[in-house]
mmCIF file of C-alpha atoms and ligand atoms in Angstrom:
data_model
loop_
_atom_site.group_PDB
_atom_site.id
_atom_site.type_symbol
_atom_site.label_atom_id
_atom_site.label_comp_id
_atom_site.label_asym_id
_atom_site.label_seq_id
_atom_site.Cartn_x
_atom_site.Cartn_y
_atom_site.Cartn_z
ATOM 1 C CA MET A 137 -0.041 0.042 -0.011
ATOM 2 C CA PRO A 138 2.320 2.404 1.397
ATOM 3 C CA GLY A 139 4.605 4.344 -1.133
ATOM 4 C CA TYR A 140 2.755 7.446 -0.276
ATOM 5 C CA GLU A 141 3.071 6.944 3.424
ATOM 6 C CA LEU A 142 6.792 7.353 3.119
ATOM 7 C CA VAL A 143 7.052 10.373 0.741
ATOM 8 C CA GLY A 144 9.014 13.055 2.630
ATOM 9 C CA ALA A 145 12.243 14.851 3.004
ATOM 10 C CA ALA A 146 14.450 12.520 1.013
ATOM 11 C CA GLU A 147 12.268 12.847 -2.010
ATOM 12 C CA LEU A 148 12.161 16.636 -1.641
ATOM 13 C CA ALA A 149 15.944 16.738 -1.394
ATOM 14 C CA GLU A 150 16.201 14.948 -4.605
ATOM 15 C CA ILE A 151 13.917 17.343 -6.368
ATOM 16 C CA GLN A 152 15.779 20.279 -4.723
ATOM 17 C CA ASP A 153 18.879 18.878 -6.442
ATOM 18 C CA ILE A 154 17.242 19.337 -9.801
ATOM 19 C CA PHE A 155 16.497 23.019 -9.085
ATOM 20 C CA ASN A 156 19.995 23.425 -7.629
ATOM 21 C CA ASN A 157 21.371 22.392 -10.987
ATOM 22 C CA GLY A 158 19.549 24.328 -13.770
ATOM 23 C CA GLY A 159 15.989 23.049 -12.983
ATOM 24 C CA VAL A 160 15.746 20.797 -16.135
ATOM 25 C CA LEU A 161 12.501 18.897 -16.026
ATOM 26 C CA PHE A 162 12.962 17.153 -19.324
ATOM 27 C CA ARG A 163 14.773 13.740 -19.573
ATOM 28 C CA HIS A 164 16.549 14.578 -22.807
ATOM 29 C CA GLY A 165 19.112 17.289 -23.830
ATOM 30 C CA PHE A 166 19.834 20.527 -22.021
ATOM 31 C CA ASP A 167 23.378 18.990 -21.234
ATOM 32 C CA GLN A 168 25.084 22.153 -20.412
ATOM 33 C CA GLN A 169 22.405 23.458 -18.170
ATOM 34 C CA ARG A 170 21.659 20.373 -16.116
ATOM 35 C CA ASN A 171 25.084 19.780 -14.563
ATOM 36 C CA GLY A 172 24.924 15.883 -14.968
ATOM 37 C CA ARG A 173 21.497 15.485 -13.493
ATOM 38 C CA TYR A 174 19.460 12.809 -15.387
ATOM 39 C CA LYS A 175 17.006 11.639 -12.743
ATOM 40 C CA VAL A 176 14.803 9.553 -15.035
ATOM 41 C CA ARG A 177 17.852 7.875 -16.585
ATOM 42 C CA GLN A 178 19.237 7.233 -13.041
ATOM 43 C CA PHE A 179 16.014 5.809 -11.925
ATOM 44 C CA GLU A 180 15.779 3.449 -14.923
ATOM 45 C CA GLU A 181 19.332 2.216 -14.205
ATOM 46 C CA ALA A 182 18.615 1.677 -10.507
ATOM 47 C CA PHE A 183 15.423 -0.094 -11.353
ATOM 48 C CA ALA A 184 17.029 -2.387 -13.868
ATOM 49 C CA GLN A 185 19.767 -3.253 -11.383
ATOM 50 C CA LYS A 186 17.251 -3.965 -8.669
ATOM 51 C CA MET A 187 15.374 -6.354 -11.004
ATOM 52 C CA ASN A 188 18.494 -7.913 -12.281
ATOM 53 C CA VAL A 189 17.799 -6.924 -15.886
ATOM 54 C CA ASN A 190 19.785 -5.092 -18.570
ATOM 55 C CA GLU A 191 17.482 -2.141 -19.141
ATOM 56 C CA ALA A 192 14.222 -0.507 -17.920
ATOM 57 C CA LEU A 193 12.132 2.225 -19.562
ATOM 58 C CA ALA A 194 10.435 4.708 -17.337
ATOM 59 C CA VAL A 195 7.029 5.907 -18.602
ATOM 60 C CA SER A 196 4.082 8.154 -17.403
ATOM 61 C CA SER A 197 1.926 5.551 -15.853
ATOM 62 C CA GLY A 198 1.323 1.805 -15.411
ATOM 63 C CA THR A 199 -1.408 2.004 -17.913
ATOM 64 C CA ALA A 200 1.092 3.515 -20.400
ATOM 65 C CA ALA A 201 3.607 0.764 -19.510
ATOM 66 C CA LEU A 202 1.131 -1.754 -20.756
ATOM 67 C CA ARG A 203 0.261 0.189 -23.811
ATOM 68 C CA VAL A 204 3.872 0.689 -24.750
ATOM 69 C CA ILE A 205 4.577 -2.992 -24.334
ATOM 70 C CA LEU A 206 1.723 -3.945 -26.575
ATOM 71 C CA ALA A 207 2.998 -1.330 -29.147
ATOM 72 C CA ALA A 208 6.628 -2.802 -29.014
ATOM 73 C CA LEU A 209 5.351 -6.374 -29.367
ATOM 74 C CA GLY A 210 3.461 -5.433 -32.534
ATOM 75 C CA ILE A 211 0.111 -6.128 -31.126
ATOM 76 C CA GLN A 212 -2.693 -4.575 -33.366
ATOM 77 C CA SER A 213 -6.012 -4.677 -34.744
ATOM 78 C CA GLY A 214 -7.283 -8.261 -35.517
ATOM 79 C CA ASP A 215 -5.192 -9.734 -32.716
ATOM 80 C CA LYS A 216 -6.565 -11.005 -29.407
ATOM 81 C CA VAL A 217 -5.009 -10.488 -25.992
ATOM 82 C CA ILE A 218 -6.054 -12.541 -23.054
ATOM 83 C CA THR A 219 -6.081 -11.197 -19.393
ATOM 84 C CA GLN A 220 -7.838 -12.254 -16.266
ATOM 85 C CA ALA A 221 -11.304 -11.268 -15.239
ATOM 86 C CA PHE A 222 -10.077 -9.865 -11.837
ATOM 87 C CA THR A 223 -7.687 -6.983 -12.549
ATOM 88 C CA PHE A 224 -7.721 -3.217 -12.666
ATOM 89 C CA VAL A 225 -9.735 -1.837 -15.693
ATOM 90 C CA ALA A 226 -6.422 -0.363 -16.947
ATOM 91 C CA THR A 227 -5.177 -3.686 -18.212
ATOM 92 C CA VAL A 228 -8.135 -4.012 -20.532
ATOM 93 C CA GLU A 229 -7.900 -0.325 -21.504
ATOM 94 C CA ALA A 230 -4.429 -0.768 -22.775
ATOM 95 C CA ILE A 231 -5.442 -3.789 -24.871
ATOM 96 C CA VAL A 232 -8.435 -1.754 -26.325
ATOM 97 C CA GLU A 233 -6.077 1.266 -27.171
ATOM 98 C CA SER A 234 -3.698 -1.180 -29.008
ATOM 99 C CA GLY A 235 -6.566 -2.118 -31.350
ATOM 100 C CA ALA A 236 -6.622 -5.661 -30.173
ATOM 101 C CA GLN A 237 -9.695 -7.525 -28.730
ATOM 102 C CA PRO A 238 -9.503 -8.036 -25.005
ATOM 103 C CA VAL A 239 -10.467 -11.639 -23.850
ATOM 104 C CA GLY A 240 -11.369 -12.454 -20.348
ATOM 105 C CA CYS A 241 -10.047 -15.496 -18.442
ATOM 106 C CA ASP A 242 -11.366 -16.807 -15.025
ATOM 107 C CA VAL A 243 -9.384 -16.601 -11.742
ATOM 108 C CA ASP A 244 -9.050 -19.373 -9.351
ATOM 109 C CA LEU A 245 -8.731 -19.234 -5.475
ATOM 110 C CA THR A 246 -5.301 -17.473 -5.862
ATOM 111 C CA LEU A 247 -7.428 -14.605 -7.394
ATOM 112 C CA ASN A 248 -5.086 -14.776 -10.401
ATOM 113 C CA MET A 249 -5.327 -16.286 -13.799
ATOM 114 C CA ASP A 250 -6.467 -19.866 -13.866
ATOM 115 C CA PRO A 251 -4.333 -21.740 -16.378
ATOM 116 C CA LEU A 252 -7.092 -24.191 -17.150
ATOM 117 C CA SER A 253 -9.313 -21.335 -18.173
ATOM 118 C CA LEU A 254 -6.493 -19.702 -20.216
ATOM 119 C CA GLU A 255 -5.683 -22.872 -22.261
ATOM 120 C CA LYS A 256 -9.346 -23.047 -23.428
ATOM 121 C CA LEU A 257 -9.400 -19.485 -24.662
ATOM 122 C CA ILE A 258 -6.424 -19.538 -26.857
ATOM 123 C CA ASP A 259 -7.029 -19.508 -30.628
ATOM 124 C CA GLU A 260 -5.176 -18.528 -33.820
ATOM 125 C CA ARG A 261 -5.716 -14.910 -33.273
ATOM 126 C CA THR A 262 -4.279 -14.836 -29.706
ATOM 127 C CA LYS A 263 -0.955 -12.934 -29.699
ATOM 128 C CA ALA A 264 -0.379 -12.264 -26.045
ATOM 129 C CA VAL A 265 -1.453 -13.009 -22.561
ATOM 130 C CA ILE A 266 -1.290 -10.323 -19.735
ATOM 131 C CA VAL A 267 -1.112 -12.144 -16.377
ATOM 132 C CA VAL A 268 -1.629 -9.989 -13.301
ATOM 133 C CA HIS A 269 -0.094 -10.581 -9.873
ATOM 134 C CA MET A 270 -3.082 -9.214 -8.057
ATOM 135 C CA LEU A 271 -2.666 -7.626 -4.713
ATOM 136 C CA GLY A 272 0.867 -8.869 -4.292
ATOM 137 C CA THR A 273 0.417 -12.625 -4.927
ATOM 138 C CA PRO A 274 2.375 -14.266 -7.682
ATOM 139 C CA ALA A 275 0.410 -15.712 -10.670
ATOM 140 C CA LYS A 276 0.917 -19.421 -11.646
ATOM 141 C CA LEU A 277 3.823 -18.443 -13.750
ATOM 142 C CA GLU A 278 5.307 -21.817 -14.401
ATOM 143 C CA GLN A 279 2.122 -23.225 -15.792
ATOM 144 C CA ILE A 280 1.265 -20.139 -17.660
ATOM 145 C CA SER A 281 4.671 -19.571 -19.233
ATOM 146 C CA GLU A 282 4.702 -23.216 -20.302
ATOM 147 C CA ILE A 283 1.403 -22.650 -22.125
ATOM 148 C CA CYS A 284 2.372 -19.386 -23.710
ATOM 149 C CA LYS A 285 5.705 -21.100 -24.852
ATOM 150 C CA ARG A 286 3.896 -24.011 -26.336
ATOM 151 C CA LYS A 287 1.288 -21.955 -28.121
ATOM 152 C CA ASN A 288 3.990 -19.387 -29.235
ATOM 153 C CA ILE A 289 2.335 -16.318 -27.723
ATOM 154 C CA TYR A 290 3.875 -13.453 -25.689
ATOM 155 C CA LEU A 291 3.594 -13.405 -21.991
ATOM 156 C CA VAL A 292 3.265 -10.023 -20.413
ATOM 157 C CA GLU A 293 3.223 -9.538 -16.653
ATOM 158 C CA ASP A 294 1.129 -6.776 -15.183
ATOM 159 C CA THR A 295 3.378 -6.274 -12.270
ATOM 160 C CA ALA A 296 1.636 -3.067 -10.996
ATOM 161 C CA TRP A 297 0.731 -4.889 -7.773
ATOM 162 C CA GLY A 298 3.616 -7.423 -7.844
ATOM 163 C CA LEU A 299 6.806 -5.297 -7.371
ATOM 164 C CA GLY A 300 8.930 -6.967 -4.678
ATOM 165 C CA GLY A 301 7.229 -10.344 -4.997
ATOM 166 C CA MET A 302 8.846 -13.516 -6.169
ATOM 167 C CA LEU A 303 8.127 -17.157 -7.193
ATOM 168 C CA HIS A 304 10.750 -19.724 -6.390
ATOM 169 C CA GLY A 305 13.294 -16.891 -5.683
ATOM 170 C CA GLN A 306 12.846 -15.394 -9.150
ATOM 171 C CA LYS A 307 11.374 -11.854 -9.147
ATOM 172 C CA LEU A 308 7.898 -11.072 -10.434
ATOM 173 C CA GLY A 309 8.475 -9.122 -13.732
ATOM 174 C CA THR A 310 11.221 -11.239 -14.951
ATOM 175 C CA TRP A 311 9.321 -14.293 -15.962
ATOM 176 C CA GLY A 312 7.655 -13.080 -19.113
ATOM 177 C CA ASP A 313 8.652 -11.432 -22.434
ATOM 178 C CA ALA A 314 7.770 -8.094 -20.880
ATOM 179 C CA ALA A 315 6.667 -6.627 -17.563
ATOM 180 C CA ALA A 316 4.788 -3.436 -16.662
ATOM 181 C CA PHE A 317 5.100 -1.711 -13.420
ATOM 182 C CA SER A 318 2.949 1.181 -11.841
ATOM 183 C CA PHE A 319 4.137 3.987 -9.477
ATOM 184 C CA ASP A 320 0.770 5.508 -9.070
ATOM 185 C CA TYR A 321 -0.132 6.997 -5.713
ATOM 186 C CA ALA A 322 -1.501 3.851 -4.180
ATOM 187 C CA LYS A 323 1.080 1.350 -5.235
ATOM 188 C CA THR A 324 3.969 -0.107 -3.265
ATOM 189 C CA ILE A 325 6.307 2.690 -4.213
ATOM 190 C CA THR A 326 5.123 5.873 -5.980
ATOM 191 C CA THR A 327 6.240 8.813 -8.101
ATOM 192 C CA GLY A 328 2.730 10.280 -7.939
ATOM 193 C CA GLU A 329 2.082 8.978 -11.486
ATOM 194 C CA GLY A 330 4.451 6.710 -13.358
ATOM 195 C CA GLY A 331 5.382 3.374 -14.606
ATOM 196 C CA MET A 332 8.228 1.198 -15.806
ATOM 197 C CA VAL A 333 8.665 -1.212 -18.607
ATOM 198 C CA THR A 334 11.097 -4.212 -18.901
ATOM 199 C CA PHE A 335 11.681 -6.738 -21.814
ATOM 200 C CA LYS A 336 13.615 -9.988 -22.179
ATOM 201 C CA ASN A 337 14.468 -9.083 -25.794
ATOM 202 C CA PRO A 338 16.484 -5.892 -26.304
ATOM 203 C CA GLU A 339 14.912 -5.333 -29.687
ATOM 204 C CA PHE A 340 11.463 -4.813 -28.141
ATOM 205 C CA MET A 341 13.075 -2.400 -25.741
ATOM 206 C CA HIS A 342 14.460 -0.277 -28.517
ATOM 207 C CA ARG A 343 11.114 -0.102 -30.186
ATOM 208 C CA ALA A 344 9.450 0.714 -26.780
ATOM 209 C CA GLN A 345 11.921 3.499 -26.222
ATOM 210 C CA ALA A 346 11.124 5.101 -29.535
ATOM 211 C CA TRP A 347 7.362 4.478 -29.498
ATOM 212 C CA HIS A 348 6.931 6.074 -26.001
ATOM 213 C CA ASP A 349 8.683 9.233 -27.337
ATOM 214 C CA HIS A 350 6.908 9.998 -30.668
ATOM 215 C CA GLY A 351 9.181 7.639 -32.547
ATOM 216 C CA HIS A 352 12.387 9.494 -31.553
ATOM 217 C CA GLU A 353 15.417 7.122 -31.946
ATOM 218 C CA ASN A 354 17.626 9.602 -29.962
ATOM 219 C CA ASN A 355 20.789 8.590 -31.930
ATOM 220 C CA PRO A 356 23.629 9.520 -29.525
ATOM 221 C CA GLN A 357 25.845 11.114 -32.204
ATOM 222 C CA VAL A 358 23.287 13.913 -33.227
ATOM 223 C CA PRO A 359 21.192 16.409 -31.374
ATOM 224 C CA ARG A 360 17.682 15.211 -30.476
ATOM 225 C CA TRP A 361 15.874 17.115 -33.288
ATOM 226 C CA GLU A 362 18.256 15.701 -35.845
ATOM 227 C CA ASP A 363 17.768 12.025 -34.911
ATOM 228 C CA THR A 364 15.958 9.433 -36.932
ATOM 229 C CA ARG A 365 12.510 7.729 -36.761
ATOM 230 C CA SER A 366 11.426 4.335 -38.235
ATOM 231 C CA ALA A 367 7.842 4.136 -36.890
ATOM 232 C CA SER A 368 5.231 6.373 -35.540
ATOM 233 C CA GLY A 369 4.706 6.652 -31.762
ATOM 234 C CA PHE A 370 3.074 8.544 -28.930
ATOM 235 C CA ASN A 371 4.121 10.485 -25.857
ATOM 236 C CA PHE A 372 4.277 8.483 -22.588
ATOM 237 C CA ARG A 373 7.533 10.026 -21.147
ATOM 238 C CA MET A 374 8.289 10.373 -17.521
ATOM 239 C CA SER A 375 9.438 13.760 -16.238
ATOM 240 C CA GLU A 376 12.541 14.419 -14.142
ATOM 241 C CA LEU A 377 10.363 15.251 -11.160
ATOM 242 C CA GLN A 378 8.952 11.798 -11.233
ATOM 243 C CA GLY A 379 12.348 10.301 -11.825
ATOM 244 C CA ALA A 380 13.803 12.034 -8.756
ATOM 245 C CA ILE A 381 11.101 10.772 -6.472
ATOM 246 C CA GLY A 382 11.279 7.273 -7.946
ATOM 247 C CA LEU A 383 15.041 7.074 -7.227
ATOM 248 C CA VAL A 384 14.385 7.546 -3.517
ATOM 249 C CA GLN A 385 11.357 5.438 -3.358
ATOM 250 C CA LEU A 386 13.113 2.566 -4.828
ATOM 251 C CA THR A 387 15.532 2.549 -2.037
ATOM 252 C CA LYS A 388 12.565 2.045 0.390
ATOM 253 C CA LEU A 389 11.242 -1.062 -1.478
ATOM 254 C CA ASP A 390 12.803 -3.693 0.583
ATOM 255 C CA PHE A 391 11.878 -2.019 3.790
ATOM 256 C CA ILE A 392 8.294 -1.710 2.697
ATOM 257 C CA ILE A 393 7.942 -5.337 1.686
ATOM 258 C CA GLU A 394 9.537 -6.517 4.838
ATOM 259 C CA LYS A 395 7.197 -4.336 6.976
ATOM 260 C CA GLN A 396 4.246 -5.330 5.029
ATOM 261 C CA ARG A 397 4.957 -9.080 5.582
ATOM 262 C CA GLU A 398 5.467 -8.391 9.328
ATOM 263 C CA ILE A 399 2.090 -6.660 9.613
ATOM 264 C CA PHE A 400 0.406 -9.539 7.630
ATOM 265 C CA ARG A 401 1.780 -12.103 10.230
ATOM 266 C CA LYS A 402 0.570 -10.047 12.994
ATOM 267 C CA VAL A 403 -2.946 -9.580 11.673
ATOM 268 C CA TRP A 404 -3.293 -13.084 10.414
ATOM 269 C CA ALA A 405 -2.271 -14.623 13.649
ATOM 270 C CA GLY A 406 -5.582 -13.259 15.050
ATOM 271 C CA LEU A 407 -7.760 -14.244 12.135
ATOM 272 C CA SER A 408 -6.332 -17.757 11.146
ATOM 273 C CA HIS A 409 -8.254 -19.544 13.874
ATOM 274 C CA LEU A 410 -11.700 -18.122 12.879
ATOM 275 C CA LYS A 411 -14.063 -20.617 11.532
ATOM 276 C CA GLY A 412 -15.300 -19.630 8.052
ATOM 277 C CA VAL A 413 -12.349 -17.503 7.457
ATOM 278 C CA GLU A 414 -9.718 -18.793 4.817
ATOM 279 C CA LEU A 415 -6.535 -17.213 3.323
ATOM 280 C CA ARG A 416 -6.457 -16.828 -0.284
ATOM 281 C CA GLU A 417 -4.547 -19.582 -1.855
ATOM 282 C CA SER A 418 -0.964 -19.055 -3.242
ATOM 283 C CA GLU A 419 1.584 -21.050 -5.131
ATOM 284 C CA PRO A 420 4.181 -23.142 -3.306
ATOM 285 C CA GLY A 421 7.265 -21.115 -3.496
ATOM 286 C CA ALA A 422 5.420 -17.807 -3.639
ATOM 287 C CA PHE A 423 6.919 -14.708 -1.953
ATOM 288 C CA GLU A 424 4.084 -12.432 -1.445
ATOM 289 C CA THR A 425 4.309 -8.697 -0.857
ATOM 290 C CA TYR A 426 1.166 -8.406 1.382
ATOM 291 C CA ASP A 427 0.202 -5.158 -0.079
ATOM 292 C CA ALA A 428 -3.152 -6.292 1.339
ATOM 293 C CA ILE A 429 -4.437 -9.171 3.361
ATOM 294 C CA VAL A 430 -6.885 -11.162 1.306
ATOM 295 C CA PHE A 431 -9.156 -13.927 2.710
ATOM 296 C CA PHE A 432 -12.518 -15.565 1.973
ATOM 297 C CA VAL A 433 -15.612 -15.729 4.149
ATOM 298 C CA GLU A 434 -18.586 -18.023 3.560
ATOM 299 C CA GLY A 435 -20.728 -15.787 1.330
ATOM 300 C CA PRO A 436 -21.168 -12.285 -0.109
ATOM 301 C CA GLU A 437 -23.331 -11.004 2.864
ATOM 302 C CA ILE A 438 -20.578 -11.793 5.411
ATOM 303 C CA ALA A 439 -17.992 -10.036 3.051
ATOM 304 C CA LEU A 440 -20.097 -6.873 3.216
ATOM 305 C CA ASN A 441 -20.546 -7.313 6.849
ATOM 306 C CA CYS A 442 -16.749 -7.377 7.261
ATOM 307 C CA ARG A 443 -16.554 -4.126 5.465
ATOM 308 C CA ARG A 444 -19.361 -2.565 7.490
ATOM 309 C CA LEU A 445 -17.733 -3.548 10.780
ATOM 310 C CA LEU A 446 -14.309 -2.531 9.654
ATOM 311 C CA LEU A 447 -15.428 0.905 8.625
ATOM 312 C CA GLN A 448 -16.823 1.319 12.104
ATOM 313 C CA ILE A 449 -13.339 1.054 13.584
ATOM 314 C CA GLY A 450 -11.971 3.502 10.866
ATOM 315 C CA VAL A 451 -10.433 0.626 8.611
ATOM 316 C CA SER A 452 -11.386 0.438 5.053
ATOM 317 C CA THR A 453 -11.292 -2.677 2.831
ATOM 318 C CA LYS A 454 -9.322 -2.355 -0.323
ATOM 319 C CA ILE A 455 -11.091 -3.327 -3.710
ATOM 320 C CA LEU A 456 -12.818 -6.291 -2.081
ATOM 321 C CA PRO A 457 -15.652 -5.985 -1.699
ATOM 322 C CA GLU A 458 -16.037 -2.100 -2.159
ATOM 323 C CA ALA A 459 -14.320 -1.446 -5.453
ATOM 324 C CA TYR A 460 -15.288 -4.715 -6.931
ATOM 325 C CA THR A 461 -16.877 -3.011 -9.981
ATOM 326 C CA TRP A 462 -13.589 -1.451 -11.076
ATOM 327 C CA HIS A 463 -11.749 -4.697 -10.817
ATOM 328 C CA PHE A 464 -14.089 -7.442 -12.176
ATOM 329 C CA MET A 465 -14.626 -7.669 -16.007
ATOM 330 C CA GLY A 466 -18.049 -8.865 -15.520
ATOM 331 C CA CYS A 467 -19.011 -5.120 -14.744
ATOM 332 C CA TRP A 468 -17.436 -3.556 -17.719
ATOM 333 C CA ASP A 469 -20.291 -2.956 -19.983
ATOM 334 C CA HIS A 470 -18.858 0.455 -20.829
ATOM 335 C CA ILE A 471 -16.118 -1.228 -22.763
ATOM 336 C CA ALA A 472 -17.697 -1.768 -26.139
ATOM 337 C CA SER A 473 -15.310 -4.310 -27.592
ATOM 338 C CA LEU A 474 -15.640 -6.340 -24.461
ATOM 339 C CA ALA A 475 -19.354 -6.115 -24.137
ATOM 340 C CA SER A 476 -20.202 -6.813 -27.700
ATOM 341 C CA GLN A 477 -17.921 -9.789 -28.439
ATOM 342 C CA ASP A 478 -20.248 -12.459 -27.278
ATOM 343 C CA LYS A 479 -23.942 -13.204 -27.182
ATOM 344 C CA VAL A 480 -23.762 -14.082 -23.468
ATOM 345 C CA PRO A 481 -24.203 -10.929 -21.389
ATOM 346 C CA LEU A 482 -20.895 -9.751 -19.856
ATOM 347 C CA ASN A 483 -22.116 -10.263 -16.372
ATOM 348 C CA GLU A 484 -22.759 -13.913 -17.039
ATOM 349 C CA ARG A 485 -19.433 -14.684 -18.683
ATOM 350 C CA PHE A 486 -17.172 -15.127 -15.599
ATOM 351 C CA LEU A 487 -19.447 -16.956 -13.095
ATOM 352 C CA PRO A 488 -16.647 -19.106 -11.516
ATOM 353 C CA SER A 489 -14.608 -15.809 -10.813
ATOM 354 C CA GLU A 490 -17.700 -13.980 -9.652
ATOM 355 C CA LYS A 491 -18.568 -16.623 -7.169
ATOM 356 C CA ILE A 492 -14.945 -16.488 -5.687
ATOM 357 C CA LEU A 493 -14.681 -12.682 -5.671
ATOM 358 C CA ARG A 494 -18.010 -11.999 -3.983
ATOM 359 C CA ARG A 495 -16.927 -13.790 -0.939
ATOM 360 C CA ALA A 496 -13.490 -12.249 -0.768
ATOM 361 C CA VAL A 497 -12.284 -9.524 1.731
ATOM 362 C CA SER A 498 -9.089 -7.420 1.296
ATOM 363 C CA ILE A 499 -7.658 -5.369 4.096
ATOM 364 C CA PRO A 500 -5.042 -2.694 3.083
ATOM 365 C CA VAL A 501 -1.799 -3.039 4.813
ATOM 366 C CA PHE A 502 -0.561 0.339 6.233
ATOM 367 C CA LEU A 503 3.042 0.818 7.329
ATOM 368 C CA ASN A 504 2.083 3.492 9.854
ATOM 369 C CA MET A 505 -0.452 1.379 11.650
ATOM 370 C CA ASP A 506 -1.038 1.938 15.276
ATOM 371 C CA SER A 507 -0.127 -1.097 17.394
ATOM 372 C CA SER A 508 -3.653 -1.784 18.668
ATOM 373 C CA LEU A 509 -5.055 -2.109 15.086
ATOM 374 C CA PRO A 510 -4.404 -5.829 14.507
ATOM 375 C CA GLU A 511 -6.444 -6.589 17.539
ATOM 376 C CA ARG A 512 -9.282 -4.247 16.550
ATOM 377 C CA ILE A 513 -9.306 -5.695 12.994
ATOM 378 C CA CYS A 514 -9.506 -9.138 14.408
ATOM 379 C CA ASN A 515 -12.393 -8.332 16.713
ATOM 380 C CA ALA A 516 -14.327 -6.772 13.824
ATOM 381 C CA ILE A 517 -13.909 -9.704 11.525
ATOM 382 C CA CYS A 518 -14.714 -11.975 14.335
ATOM 383 C CA SER A 519 -18.130 -10.214 14.838
ATOM 384 C CA ALA A 520 -18.765 -10.087 11.099
ATOM 385 C CA VAL A 521 -18.410 -13.816 10.553
ATOM 386 C CA LYS A 522 -20.382 -14.633 13.612
ATOM 387 C CA SER A 523 -23.331 -12.335 13.182
HETATM 388 C C1 PLP B 671 -2.565 0.304 -10.848
HETATM 389 C C2 PLP B 671 -2.682 -0.699 -11.890
HETATM 390 C C3 PLP B 671 -2.484 -0.415 -13.321
HETATM 391 C C4 PLP B 671 -2.410 1.029 -13.785
HETATM 392 O O1 PLP B 671 -1.404 1.645 -13.290
HETATM 393 P P1 PLP B 671 -1.442 3.256 -13.324
HETATM 394 O O2 PLP B 671 -0.104 3.821 -12.885
HETATM 395 O O3 PLP B 671 -2.428 3.743 -12.316
HETATM 396 O O4 PLP B 671 -1.882 3.782 -14.652
HETATM 397 C C5 PLP B 671 -2.538 -1.516 -14.210
HETATM 398 N N1 PLP B 671 -2.765 -2.824 -13.774
HETATM 399 C C6 PLP B 671 -3.066 -3.015 -12.449
HETATM 400 C C7 PLP B 671 -3.272 -4.471 -11.962
HETATM 401 C C8 PLP B 671 -2.921 -1.994 -11.468
HETATM 402 O O5 PLP B 671 -3.176 -2.291 -10.185
#
C-alpha cells in the first residue's frame, strides 16, 4: 500500500537537487544546463539493477507501460490479448487502445489467472497473454509460461501490484517477455504517477523507447531534433520530477515489503483460527508482498458485513468488496469491444470468478499502523463472521 506513506524529506531533497542544477524537468538534452542531473535515466538504471535486468524504460503511468509493451510487441487490430477477469480496468484499456480485442479469463482461488481457463481461450488470433499478480500474490507463472511457450504467444506480466514479490526466488516481472510496473499514488512505491517497462528481448526495448517518445530514436551522435525515426509513436515520457522521487522510493522498497509481511503475520495470527475465514491460496514457492491481506468468508453477505464493521473502527477494505466493479470484468459494459464480443451478457461470462470474488475481503496493509489495530481488526472480522 504504502509508497505514499513514506514520501518525505528525502524525495524533496532529490527534487531540490534538480532545481539547484539548472531546473531541467525534461529527460533529454539541455546537457550544459543540467550539470549531470538525469533523474529519469538514473531511476531506470537503478530499477534495472534492482530487477537484475539489462534495461528498464520509465513511462508516465502503469497503464502507459502496458500500452507501450503492446506497441513494441506489434500487437494490433485483429489480434486477441487474453487477460484475467479480476484486474484493474487499466489492463483492458491498454489492450483496447492497442486495437486488439480483449479476452477475459477466469481466476481461481489465488485470485489470479486460472491456467485451465486460459488454455481453453487461446485460438489462432491470440497474440499475447497479460497475467496480473493481483494484490501482491504471484500468478501461476510456471504453468502459464509453459502454455504461452507451447502456443507461441507473448507473456506479459502486469506487475503493477507485484513489485517486490517472487516465485521460487525469481522476481515477479522477470518471468515473461515483458513486464509493466506502476508507481501511481496507491502502489507499493510511488512517483505520484508513473510506470516502468522491462523486456527480455532488447529489440523490443528499442522499439518501446522510440514508441513512447513519438518515434524518436535519440541517436547518440546527433542532437535530439536531428535524430531518426522508423515508426510512429506517442508520448508516454516520464518527467525528471517523477524520476527524482522514484530514485528515492526505490531505496525504500525492501523495507516496505519486509514491513508489510510483518504486519500480515501479526494480523493473520488473530484471524487464522476463525471458523469460516480462509486465506487466499498461493503457489508453493510464492513470496508475497502483502500489499493487502486477502481472505475468503463463507458468502457475499458476510463479506459486506466485514466491510461495514471494519469501517466502524476506521479501517477500510481495499477493492474487495467495495471497489469490486472497477476490478471485475463482468461489470465492464462500458467497454464496447468487451461487451459486444459474445451473445452471453458480460455479467454472465465469468461466473466462477464472480463466485470467488463475491466472498473475498481485502484489508489494506498500512506501514504506519497503530499497534492496537491488529487486535481491533480481528475483533471486527470475528463479529462479522459470527453475526
Ligand atoms: C494500478 C494498476 C494499473 C495501472 O497503473 P496506473 O499507474 O494507475 O496507470 C494497471 N494494472 C493493475 C493491475 C493496477 O493495479
